[in-house]
C-alpha cells in the first residue's frame, strides 16, 4: 500500500488537484498512449482529430476549476510540475484561434475547443465522480483510440481498466515497514522504537537515494513556503467572476503592525495561522503553482501549520521540516488508501479534513510527540471535520474554500496541542475515524460533493 511522500505531495498548478492537475496528467497519459500506438483501433486511418468529454463533477464544476483549460494544455504537452503560465496563455490563444493542436511527438491535429471539449451533464461515469473520456479519430471520423480516465483526488489519475483491475505487482521495491492501517504503523513504531517519520523515511529509502529524498523534500517546502510569501503580497480580485478580493496581504500587514504591543490578545495567533493558509489558497485560486497537500483545495493547511511552527514556536528548527512532511505523508497515505482525499467522492472532509489530520500529526511529531500522540492528533483533527460538505460557489475554489483552509490549520494546531496534553490513549482510533469518513462520504448526498448543486453554492448568488 506504501505511498511515498512524493505521491502525497506533488508540485502542481491551481486551482484544483482533481479538476486541474488530474485532467492535465490524464491528457499527458493519453498522448503517451497515442505515441505508443498499442491501443490503436484496428482498421482506423491516421489520427486527425482529438476530443474530450468531461463527466460528473468534472462537468458540473469544470469551468470554475479550469478543467477545460487543463485538458487543452495537457493535450498540448504541458505538465503541472513545470507549468509556464505565460507560454500557456499563448498556446491557449493559438489553439482557440486555429482549431489546431500540436502535441509533442505527434502530428498537427484538429482540436477546436468549442466542438471537441464537451461538458456532459448527464450521469457520472460508474468508476468515480471525476470521469473523462479522451478520444482520437481519423480523417473519416472513425475512432482511432479512446480511453476513460478518473481523477481520483490529489492529482492521482487511473484509467477505467486500472480502476477495475488494480495492478498487483507494480515492480516497485518492497519497503521494510509496510502498513495498511494506523494500528500497523503504531505496531512498527513500538517494535522498533522508531518515530513515524523514521518509518516513512526507511520506506522511502527502499526506492530513492538519500540525496533524492533530501532534494525532493526541500523542493516541496520551497514551493509551499514561496506560495505563502507570494500570497502575502498578492493584491486585487481573484478570477472567475465572483469578485472575491484577496485579503491575506492586508491582514498580514495589520498583524505586522500589531507586533510588539503589550496588550495583543493571545487568540491573535489564530489570525497568523489563518493568514498563512489563506495566502496559499488565494494563490491557488489565481492558478499559481502550489503543492497538493494532499489536494489543491486544501493546499494551505499544511504550509500554514508548518510556517506557524517555524516562525512562532520558540526553539523551532528548519531541520524539523522533513520529519513534519514525512509524518504527514504517512497519515495522508492511510486516508488516501482506506477512504478518500477527493471532495467529489466524500466532500470536503476528504480534503481539508485530511489535510488537518496530516498537519496535526506533523506538528505533534516535531513538537516531540510519541507515535501514539501523533496518531491521536491526526484522529482529533479528522474527527472534527467529519461530515463537511464540498459546496463551492460557482464551482470556484474560493468560497468557502479559502477561509476553510485557515480554519483547518487552526484545528490542526489545536488537535496537536490537545493530543500532546495526553499520553496517546484515546477512545476513537484513527483507523475508526478514517472508516467513518469513508462511510459518511458514501452516504452523503451527491449535491454536496463538489457539484455546486447544493449548500452555499445554491443559497448564495454567484453573480
CSV table of C-alpha atoms in Angstrom, one decimal:
chain,number,residue,atom,x,y,z
A,1,UNK,CA,0.0,0.0,0.0
A,2,UNK,CA,3.0,2.3,0.5
A,3,UNK,CA,2.5,5.8,-0.8
A,4,UNK,CA,5.6,7.9,-1.0
A,5,UNK,CA,5.8,11.4,0.4
A,6,UNK,CA,6.2,12.4,-3.3
A,7,UNK,CA,2.9,10.7,-4.1
A,8,UNK,CA,1.0,12.6,-1.4
A,9,UNK,CA,2.7,15.9,-2.1
A,10,UNK,CA,3.1,17.0,-5.7
A,11,UNK,CA,4.0,20.3,-7.3
A,12,UNK,CA,1.1,21.4,-9.4
A,13,UNK,CA,-0.9,24.3,-10.6
A,14,UNK,CA,-4.2,25.8,-9.3
A,15,UNK,CA,-7.0,25.9,-8.7
A,16,UNK,CA,-7.7,22.1,-8.2
A,17,UNK,CA,-5.7,18.9,-8.0
A,18,UNK,CA,-8.6,16.7,-9.1
A,19,UNK,CA,-10.1,19.1,-11.6
A,20,UNK,CA,-7.0,20.8,-13.0
A,21,UNK,CA,-3.9,18.8,-12.2
A,22,UNK,CA,-5.5,15.4,-12.7
A,23,UNK,CA,-7.0,16.2,-16.1
A,24,UNK,CA,-3.7,17.7,-17.3
A,25,UNK,CA,-2.0,14.5,-16.2
A,26,UNK,CA,-4.7,12.3,-17.9
A,27,UNK,CA,-4.1,14.3,-21.1
A,28,UNK,CA,-0.4,13.6,-20.9
A,29,UNK,CA,-1.0,9.9,-20.4
A,30,UNK,CA,-3.3,9.9,-23.4
A,31,UNK,CA,-0.6,11.5,-25.5
A,32,UNK,CA,1.8,8.8,-24.4
A,33,UNK,CA,-0.7,6.1,-25.4
A,34,UNK,CA,-1.1,7.7,-28.8
A,35,UNK,CA,2.7,7.8,-29.3
A,36,UNK,CA,2.9,4.1,-28.3
A,37,UNK,CA,0.1,3.1,-30.6
A,38,UNK,CA,-0.6,-0.2,-28.9
A,39,UNK,CA,-4.3,0.5,-28.2
A,40,UNK,CA,-5.0,1.8,-31.7
A,41,UNK,CA,-8.3,0.5,-33.0
A,42,UNK,CA,-7.7,-1.9,-36.0
A,43,UNK,CA,-8.8,-0.5,-39.3
A,44,UNK,CA,-8.6,3.1,-38.4
A,45,UNK,CA,-6.7,5.6,-40.6
A,46,UNK,CA,-4.1,8.0,-39.4
A,47,UNK,CA,-5.2,10.1,-36.4
A,48,UNK,CA,-6.5,13.5,-37.4
A,49,UNK,CA,-8.6,14.9,-34.5
A,50,UNK,CA,-8.7,14.9,-30.7
A,51,UNK,CA,-11.6,15.2,-28.3
A,52,UNK,CA,-12.6,15.1,-24.7
A,53,UNK,CA,-15.8,14.5,-22.8
A,54,UNK,CA,-16.0,15.6,-19.2
A,55,UNK,CA,-18.4,13.8,-16.9
A,56,UNK,CA,-19.7,14.0,-13.4
A,57,UNK,CA,-18.1,16.6,-11.2
A,58,UNK,CA,-15.6,17.5,-13.9
A,59,UNK,CA,-18.5,18.7,-16.0
A,60,UNK,CA,-20.6,20.4,-13.3
A,61,UNK,CA,-17.7,22.4,-11.8
A,62,UNK,CA,-15.2,22.1,-14.5
A,63,UNK,CA,-15.5,25.7,-15.8
A,64,UNK,CA,-14.9,27.1,-12.3
A,65,UNK,CA,-12.0,24.8,-11.8
A,66,UNK,CA,-10.4,25.5,-15.2
A,67,UNK,CA,-10.7,21.8,-16.2
A,68,UNK,CA,-11.2,22.7,-19.9
A,69,UNK,CA,-8.0,24.8,-19.8
A,70,UNK,CA,-6.1,22.0,-18.1
A,71,UNK,CA,-7.2,19.4,-20.7
A,72,UNK,CA,-6.3,21.6,-23.6
A,73,UNK,CA,-2.9,22.4,-22.2
A,74,UNK,CA,-2.3,18.8,-21.3
A,75,UNK,CA,-3.0,17.8,-24.9
A,76,UNK,CA,-0.6,20.5,-26.0
A,77,UNK,CA,2.2,18.9,-23.8
A,78,UNK,CA,2.0,21.0,-20.6
A,79,UNK,CA,2.6,19.2,-17.3
A,80,UNK,CA,1.7,20.6,-13.8
A,81,UNK,CA,5.1,20.4,-12.2
A,82,UNK,CA,6.8,22.6,-14.8
A,83,UNK,CA,3.9,24.8,-15.7
A,84,UNK,CA,4.8,28.0,-17.6
A,85,UNK,CA,1.8,30.5,-17.3
A,86,UNK,CA,3.0,32.9,-20.0
A,87,UNK,CA,3.6,30.2,-22.6
A,88,UNK,CA,0.3,28.5,-21.6
A,89,UNK,CA,-1.7,31.7,-22.3
A,90,UNK,CA,0.0,32.0,-25.8
A,91,UNK,CA,-0.7,28.3,-26.5
A,92,UNK,CA,-4.4,28.5,-25.5
A,93,UNK,CA,-4.9,31.6,-27.7
A,94,UNK,CA,-3.4,29.9,-30.7
A,95,UNK,CA,-5.4,26.7,-30.3
A,96,UNK,CA,-8.6,28.6,-29.8
A,97,UNK,CA,-7.9,30.8,-32.9
A,98,UNK,CA,-6.7,28.0,-35.2
A,99,UNK,CA,-8.7,24.9,-34.1
A,100,UNK,CA,-5.4,23.0,-34.3
A,101,UNK,CA,-3.2,21.5,-31.6
A,102,UNK,CA,0.4,20.4,-31.8
A,103,UNK,CA,1.1,17.7,-29.2
A,104,UNK,CA,4.8,16.9,-28.8
A,105,UNK,CA,5.9,13.8,-30.7
A,106,UNK,CA,2.6,13.7,-32.7
A,107,UNK,CA,1.4,15.2,-35.9
A,108,UNK,CA,-0.5,18.5,-36.0
A,109,UNK,CA,-4.2,17.6,-35.2
A,110,UNK,CA,-7.6,19.2,-35.3
A,111,UNK,CA,-8.9,20.3,-31.9
A,112,UNK,CA,-11.5,23.1,-31.7
A,113,UNK,CA,-12.3,23.6,-28.0
A,114,UNK,CA,-15.9,24.7,-28.6
A,115,UNK,CA,-16.6,21.5,-30.6
A,116,UNK,CA,-14.2,18.9,-29.2
A,117,UNK,CA,-14.3,19.6,-25.5
A,118,UNK,CA,-17.7,18.6,-24.2
A,119,UNK,CA,-19.2,19.3,-20.7
A,120,UNK,CA,-21.6,16.3,-20.3
A,121,UNK,CA,-24.0,17.0,-17.5
A,122,UNK,CA,-25.6,13.6,-17.6
A,123,UNK,CA,-25.0,10.8,-15.1
A,124,UNK,CA,-21.4,10.4,-13.9
A,125,UNK,CA,-19.3,7.5,-15.2
A,126,UNK,CA,-19.5,4.4,-13.0
A,127,UNK,CA,-16.0,4.4,-11.6
A,128,UNK,CA,-15.7,7.8,-9.9
A,129,UNK,CA,-17.4,11.2,-9.8
A,130,UNK,CA,-14.5,12.7,-11.7
A,131,UNK,CA,-14.5,11.0,-15.1
A,132,UNK,CA,-13.3,12.0,-18.5
A,133,UNK,CA,-13.1,10.3,-21.9
A,134,UNK,CA,-10.3,11.2,-24.2
A,135,UNK,CA,-10.6,10.2,-27.9
A,136,UNK,CA,-8.8,10.4,-31.2
A,137,UNK,CA,-10.4,10.0,-34.6
A,138,UNK,CA,-9.1,9.6,-38.2
A,139,UNK,CA,-9.9,12.0,-41.0
A,140,UNK,CA,-13.0,9.9,-41.9
A,141,UNK,CA,-14.4,10.2,-38.4
A,142,UNK,CA,-13.5,6.6,-37.4
A,143,UNK,CA,-12.4,6.1,-33.8
A,144,UNK,CA,-8.6,5.8,-33.6
A,145,UNK,CA,-8.2,5.4,-29.9
A,146,UNK,CA,-10.2,6.1,-26.7
A,147,UNK,CA,-9.5,5.9,-23.0
A,148,UNK,CA,-11.5,6.7,-19.9
A,149,UNK,CA,-9.7,8.3,-17.1
A,150,UNK,CA,-10.7,9.0,-13.5
A,151,UNK,CA,-9.1,11.9,-11.5
A,152,UNK,CA,-9.4,10.4,-8.0
A,153,UNK,CA,-8.1,13.3,-5.9
A,154,UNK,CA,-4.8,14.9,-5.2
A,155,UNK,CA,-3.6,14.7,-8.8
A,156,UNK,CA,-3.9,10.9,-8.9
A,157,UNK,CA,-5.2,9.5,-12.1
A,158,UNK,CA,-6.3,6.0,-13.1
A,159,UNK,CA,-7.8,4.5,-16.2
A,160,UNK,CA,-11.0,2.6,-16.2
A,161,UNK,CA,-9.1,-0.6,-16.7
A,162,UNK,CA,-6.7,0.2,-13.8
A,163,UNK,CA,-9.6,1.0,-11.5
A,164,UNK,CA,-11.4,-2.2,-12.4
A,165,UNK,CA,-8.3,-4.3,-12.2
A,166,UNK,CA,-5.6,-2.7,-10.0
A,167,UNK,CA,-2.1,-3.9,-10.7
A,168,UNK,CA,-1.0,-6.4,-8.1
A,169,UNK,CA,2.7,-6.0,-8.9
A,170,UNK,CA,3.9,-2.5,-9.7
A,171,UNK,CA,7.5,-3.6,-10.0
A,172,UNK,CA,8.5,-1.2,-7.1
A,173,UNK,CA,10.9,-2.4,-4.5
A,174,UNK,CA,9.4,-3.8,-1.3
A,175,UNK,CA,9.5,-1.5,1.7
A,176,UNK,CA,10.8,-2.6,5.2
A,177,UNK,CA,7.8,-1.3,7.1
A,178,UNK,CA,4.6,-1.9,5.1
A,179,UNK,CA,1.4,-0.7,6.8
A,180,UNK,CA,-2.2,-0.7,5.8
A,181,UNK,CA,-3.6,0.9,9.0
A,182,UNK,CA,-2.6,3.2,11.8
A,183,UNK,CA,-2.6,0.2,14.1
A,184,UNK,CA,0.1,-1.5,11.9
A,185,UNK,CA,2.0,1.8,11.8
A,186,UNK,CA,2.0,2.0,15.6
A,187,UNK,CA,2.9,-1.6,15.9
A,188,UNK,CA,6.1,-1.0,13.8
A,189,UNK,CA,6.9,2.0,16.0
A,190,UNK,CA,6.6,0.0,19.2
A,191,UNK,CA,8.6,-2.9,17.8
A,192,UNK,CA,11.5,-0.7,16.5
A,193,UNK,CA,11.4,2.3,18.7
A,194,UNK,CA,11.3,4.5,15.6
A,195,UNK,CA,9.2,7.5,15.0
A,196,UNK,CA,6.5,7.6,12.3
A,197,UNK,CA,8.8,9.9,10.3
A,198,UNK,CA,11.7,7.4,10.6
A,199,UNK,CA,9.5,4.6,9.5
A,200,UNK,CA,8.3,6.5,6.5
A,201,UNK,CA,11.8,7.6,5.7
A,202,UNK,CA,13.1,4.0,5.8
A,203,UNK,CA,10.4,3.1,3.3
A,204,UNK,CA,11.3,6.0,1.1
A,205,UNK,CA,15.0,4.8,1.1
A,206,UNK,CA,13.9,1.5,-0.4
A,207,UNK,CA,13.0,3.3,-3.6
A,208,UNK,CA,15.1,6.5,-3.7
A,209,UNK,CA,18.6,7.6,-2.7
A,210,UNK,CA,19.1,9.8,0.4
A,211,UNK,CA,20.1,12.7,-1.9
A,212,UNK,CA,16.9,12.4,-4.0
A,213,UNK,CA,14.8,12.4,-0.8
A,214,UNK,CA,16.5,15.4,0.7
A,215,UNK,CA,16.3,17.3,-2.6
A,216,UNK,CA,12.7,16.4,-3.1
A,217,UNK,CA,11.6,17.4,0.4
A,218,UNK,CA,13.5,20.7,0.1
A,219,UNK,CA,11.8,21.4,-3.2
A,220,UNK,CA,8.3,20.7,-1.7
A,221,UNK,CA,8.9,23.0,1.2
A,222,UNK,CA,10.4,25.7,-1.1
A,223,UNK,CA,7.3,25.7,-3.3
A,224,UNK,CA,5.0,25.7,-0.2
A,225,UNK,CA,6.9,28.5,1.5
A,226,UNK,CA,7.2,30.6,-1.6
A,227,UNK,CA,3.4,30.2,-2.1
A,228,UNK,CA,2.8,31.6,1.4
A,229,UNK,CA,5.1,34.5,0.7
A,230,UNK,CA,3.6,35.3,-2.7
A,231,UNK,CA,0.1,35.1,-1.3
A,232,UNK,CA,1.0,37.6,1.4
A,233,UNK,CA,2.0,40.1,-1.3
A,234,UNK,CA,-0.9,39.5,-3.7
A,235,UNK,CA,-3.5,42.2,-4.4
A,236,UNK,CA,-6.6,42.6,-6.4
A,237,UNK,CA,-9.6,40.5,-7.4
A,238,UNK,CA,-9.4,36.7,-7.9
A,239,UNK,CA,-10.5,35.4,-11.4
A,240,UNK,CA,-13.8,33.7,-12.0
A,241,UNK,CA,-16.5,36.3,-11.7
A,242,UNK,CA,-17.3,36.2,-8.0
A,243,UNK,CA,-15.2,39.3,-7.5
A,244,UNK,CA,-13.6,37.8,-4.4
A,245,UNK,CA,-11.0,40.2,-3.1
A,246,UNK,CA,-7.6,39.0,-1.9
A,247,UNK,CA,-7.4,39.6,1.9
A,248,UNK,CA,-4.2,37.9,3.0
A,249,UNK,CA,-1.9,40.9,2.3
A,250,UNK,CA,-4.0,43.4,4.3
A,251,UNK,CA,-4.5,41.0,7.2
A,252,UNK,CA,-0.8,40.3,7.3
A,253,UNK,CA,0.1,44.0,7.2
A,254,UNK,CA,-2.2,44.6,10.2
A,255,UNK,CA,-0.7,41.7,12.1
A,256,UNK,CA,2.8,43.0,11.5
A,257,UNK,CA,1.7,46.5,12.7
A,258,UNK,CA,0.4,45.0,15.9
A,259,UNK,CA,3.6,43.1,16.8
A,260,UNK,CA,5.2,44.1,20.0
A,261,UNK,CA,2.1,45.5,21.6
A,262,UNK,CA,1.8,44.5,25.2
A,263,UNK,CA,-2.0,44.1,25.1
A,264,UNK,CA,-2.3,41.9,22.0
A,265,UNK,CA,-4.8,39.2,22.7
A,266,UNK,CA,-3.4,35.6,22.8
A,267,UNK,CA,-6.0,34.4,20.2
A,268,UNK,CA,-4.3,36.7,17.6
A,269,UNK,CA,-2.1,33.7,16.9
A,270,UNK,CA,-5.1,32.2,15.1
A,271,UNK,CA,-5.0,35.1,12.7
A,272,UNK,CA,-1.4,34.4,11.9
A,273,UNK,CA,-2.2,30.7,11.2
A,274,UNK,CA,-5.2,31.6,9.1
A,275,UNK,CA,-3.4,34.2,7.0
A,276,UNK,CA,-0.7,31.8,6.0
A,277,UNK,CA,-3.3,29.3,4.8
A,278,UNK,CA,-5.4,32.0,3.1
A,279,UNK,CA,-2.3,33.3,1.3
A,280,UNK,CA,-1.7,29.9,-0.2
A,281,UNK,CA,-5.3,29.3,-1.3
A,282,UNK,CA,-5.6,32.8,-2.8
A,283,UNK,CA,-2.6,31.9,-4.9
A,284,UNK,CA,-4.2,28.6,-5.8
A,285,UNK,CA,-7.4,30.3,-6.8
A,286,UNK,CA,-5.4,32.5,-9.1
A,287,UNK,CA,-3.9,29.5,-10.9
A,288,UNK,CA,-0.4,29.8,-9.4
A,289,UNK,CA,2.0,27.0,-8.6
A,290,UNK,CA,1.1,25.1,-5.4
A,291,UNK,CA,1.8,21.8,-3.7
A,292,UNK,CA,-1.1,19.3,-3.5
A,293,UNK,CA,-1.3,18.8,0.3
A,294,UNK,CA,-3.0,16.4,-0.2
A,295,UNK,CA,-5.2,18.4,-2.7
A,296,UNK,CA,-5.1,21.9,-4.1
A,297,UNK,CA,-8.4,22.8,-2.4
A,298,UNK,CA,-6.7,22.0,0.9
A,299,UNK,CA,-3.2,23.2,-0.1
A,300,UNK,CA,-3.0,25.9,2.6
A,301,UNK,CA,-3.4,23.8,5.7
A,302,UNK,CA,-0.1,22.1,5.9
A,303,UNK,CA,2.1,25.0,4.8
A,304,UNK,CA,0.3,27.3,7.3
A,305,UNK,CA,0.8,24.8,10.1
A,306,UNK,CA,4.5,24.3,9.3
A,307,UNK,CA,5.1,28.0,8.9
A,308,UNK,CA,3.4,28.6,12.3
A,309,UNK,CA,5.8,26.1,13.8
A,310,UNK,CA,8.9,27.6,12.2
A,311,UNK,CA,8.1,31.3,12.7
A,312,UNK,CA,6.2,31.3,16.0
A,313,UNK,CA,7.2,28.3,18.2
A,314,UNK,CA,10.3,29.0,20.4
A,315,UNK,CA,13.2,26.8,19.5
A,316,UNK,CA,11.8,25.6,16.2
A,317,UNK,CA,14.4,24.5,13.7
A,318,UNK,CA,14.1,24.3,9.9
A,319,UNK,CA,15.7,20.8,10.2
A,320,UNK,CA,12.3,19.6,11.5
A,321,UNK,CA,10.7,20.2,8.1
A,322,UNK,CA,11.5,16.8,6.8
A,323,UNK,CA,10.0,15.0,9.9
A,324,UNK,CA,6.9,17.1,9.6
A,325,UNK,CA,6.3,16.2,5.9
A,326,UNK,CA,7.2,12.6,6.3
A,327,UNK,CA,4.8,12.2,9.2
A,328,UNK,CA,2.1,14.0,7.4
A,329,UNK,CA,2.6,11.8,4.3
A,330,UNK,CA,2.2,8.6,6.4
A,331,UNK,CA,-1.1,9.8,7.6
A,332,UNK,CA,-2.2,11.0,4.2
A,333,UNK,CA,-1.3,7.7,2.7
A,334,UNK,CA,-3.6,5.9,5.2
A,335,UNK,CA,-6.5,8.2,4.4
A,336,UNK,CA,-6.0,8.0,0.7
A,337,UNK,CA,-5.8,4.2,0.7
A,338,UNK,CA,-8.6,3.5,3.2
A,339,UNK,CA,-11.1,6.3,2.4
A,340,UNK,CA,-10.6,9.2,0.0
A,341,UNK,CA,-9.0,12.6,-0.4
A,342,UNK,CA,-11.4,13.6,-3.1
A,343,UNK,CA,-14.1,16.3,-2.5
A,344,UNK,CA,-16.1,14.8,-5.4
A,345,UNK,CA,-16.1,11.5,-3.7
A,346,UNK,CA,-16.5,12.2,0.1
A,347,UNK,CA,-16.9,16.0,0.4
A,348,UNK,CA,-14.5,18.5,2.0
A,349,UNK,CA,-13.9,16.2,4.9
A,350,UNK,CA,-11.7,14.3,2.5
A,351,UNK,CA,-9.8,17.4,1.5
A,352,UNK,CA,-9.5,19.9,4.4
A,353,UNK,CA,-10.3,17.2,6.9
A,354,UNK,CA,-7.4,15.0,5.6
A,355,UNK,CA,-5.1,18.0,5.4
A,356,UNK,CA,-5.8,19.0,9.0
A,357,UNK,CA,-5.2,15.4,10.2
A,358,UNK,CA,-1.9,15.3,8.3
A,359,UNK,CA,-0.9,18.7,9.6
A,360,UNK,CA,-1.8,17.9,13.2
A,361,UNK,CA,0.3,14.7,13.0
A,362,UNK,CA,3.2,16.6,11.6
A,363,UNK,CA,3.1,19.3,14.2
A,364,UNK,CA,2.7,16.8,17.1
A,365,UNK,CA,5.7,14.9,15.7
A,366,UNK,CA,8.1,18.0,15.5
A,367,UNK,CA,6.9,19.1,19.0
A,368,UNK,CA,8.2,15.9,20.4
A,369,UNK,CA,5.1,13.7,20.5
A,370,UNK,CA,5.2,10.0,20.7
A,371,UNK,CA,3.8,7.9,17.8
A,372,UNK,CA,0.7,7.3,19.9
A,373,UNK,CA,0.3,11.1,20.5
A,374,UNK,CA,0.9,11.7,16.8
A,375,UNK,CA,-1.9,9.2,15.8
A,376,UNK,CA,-4.2,10.8,18.4
A,377,UNK,CA,-3.5,14.3,16.9
A,378,UNK,CA,-4.5,13.1,13.5
A,379,UNK,CA,-7.6,11.4,14.8
A,380,UNK,CA,-8.8,14.5,16.7
A,381,UNK,CA,-8.3,16.8,13.6
A,382,UNK,CA,-10.1,14.4,11.3
A,383,UNK,CA,-12.9,13.6,13.7
A,384,UNK,CA,-13.9,17.3,13.9
A,385,UNK,CA,-14.2,17.6,10.1
A,386,UNK,CA,-16.5,14.6,9.7
A,387,UNK,CA,-19.5,15.4,7.5
A,388,UNK,CA,-18.0,18.5,6.0
A,389,UNK,CA,-19.5,19.1,2.5
A,390,UNK,CA,-17.9,20.4,-0.6
A,391,UNK,CA,-20.2,23.1,-2.0
A,392,UNK,CA,-18.0,25.7,-3.8
A,393,UNK,CA,-19.9,28.7,-5.0
A,394,UNK,CA,-19.9,28.9,-8.8
A,395,UNK,CA,-17.6,25.9,-8.8
A,396,UNK,CA,-14.7,28.1,-7.9
A,397,UNK,CA,-12.1,27.1,-5.3
A,398,UNK,CA,-12.7,30.4,-3.4
A,399,UNK,CA,-15.8,30.5,-1.2
A,400,UNK,CA,-15.8,28.8,1.3
A,401,UNK,CA,-12.5,27.1,0.4
A,402,UNK,CA,-10.0,29.9,1.2
A,403,UNK,CA,-11.2,30.6,4.7
A,404,UNK,CA,-11.9,26.9,5.3
A,405,UNK,CA,-8.2,26.2,4.9
A,406,UNK,CA,-7.5,28.8,7.7
A,407,UNK,CA,-10.0,27.0,10.0
A,408,UNK,CA,-8.4,23.7,9.1
A,409,UNK,CA,-5.0,24.9,10.1
A,410,UNK,CA,-6.3,26.2,13.4
A,411,UNK,CA,-7.9,22.9,14.1
A,412,UNK,CA,-4.7,21.1,13.2
A,413,UNK,CA,-2.7,23.2,15.7
A,414,UNK,CA,-5.4,22.7,18.4
A,415,UNK,CA,-5.6,19.0,17.8
A,416,UNK,CA,-1.8,18.6,18.1
A,417,UNK,CA,-1.7,20.6,21.3
A,418,UNK,CA,-4.6,18.7,22.8
A,419,UNK,CA,-3.0,15.3,21.9
A,420,UNK,CA,0.3,16.4,23.5
A,421,UNK,CA,-1.5,17.1,26.7
A,422,UNK,CA,-2.4,13.4,26.9
A,423,UNK,CA,-0.4,10.1,26.8
A,424,UNK,CA,-1.7,8.9,23.4
A,425,UNK,CA,-4.5,6.7,24.8
A,426,UNK,CA,-7.9,7.6,23.4
A,427,UNK,CA,-11.3,6.1,22.7
A,428,UNK,CA,-11.6,6.6,18.9
A,429,UNK,CA,-8.7,5.3,16.8
A,430,UNK,CA,-7.5,7.0,13.7
A,431,UNK,CA,-8.5,3.8,11.7
A,432,UNK,CA,-12.1,4.0,13.0
A,433,UNK,CA,-12.2,7.7,12.2
A,434,UNK,CA,-11.0,7.1,8.6
A,435,UNK,CA,-13.5,4.4,8.1
A,436,UNK,CA,-16.2,6.7,9.5
A,437,UNK,CA,-15.2,9.3,7.0
A,438,UNK,CA,-15.4,6.8,4.2
A,439,UNK,CA,-18.9,5.7,5.2
A,440,UNK,CA,-20.1,9.3,5.7
A,441,UNK,CA,-18.8,10.2,2.2
A,442,UNK,CA,-20.6,7.2,0.7
A,443,UNK,CA,-23.8,8.2,2.4
A,444,UNK,CA,-23.5,12.0,1.6
A,445,UNK,CA,-26.0,13.4,-1.0
A,446,UNK,CA,-24.3,13.9,-4.3
A,447,UNK,CA,-25.3,17.6,-4.3
A,448,UNK,CA,-22.7,18.2,-1.5
A,449,UNK,CA,-19.8,16.5,-3.2
A,450,UNK,CA,-18.2,19.2,-5.5
A,451,UNK,CA,-21.1,19.5,-7.9
A,452,UNK,CA,-22.2,23.0,-6.8
A,453,UNK,CA,-25.7,21.8,-6.8
A,454,UNK,CA,-26.3,22.2,-3.0
A,455,UNK,CA,-25.4,24.1,0.1
A,456,UNK,CA,-23.7,27.5,-0.2
A,457,UNK,CA,-23.4,27.0,-4.0
A,458,UNK,CA,-27.2,27.5,-4.4
A,459,UNK,CA,-28.0,29.7,-1.4
A,460,UNK,CA,-25.5,32.5,-2.2
A,461,UNK,CA,-25.9,34.3,-5.5
A,462,UNK,CA,-22.9,33.7,-7.8
A,463,UNK,CA,-23.1,37.0,-9.6
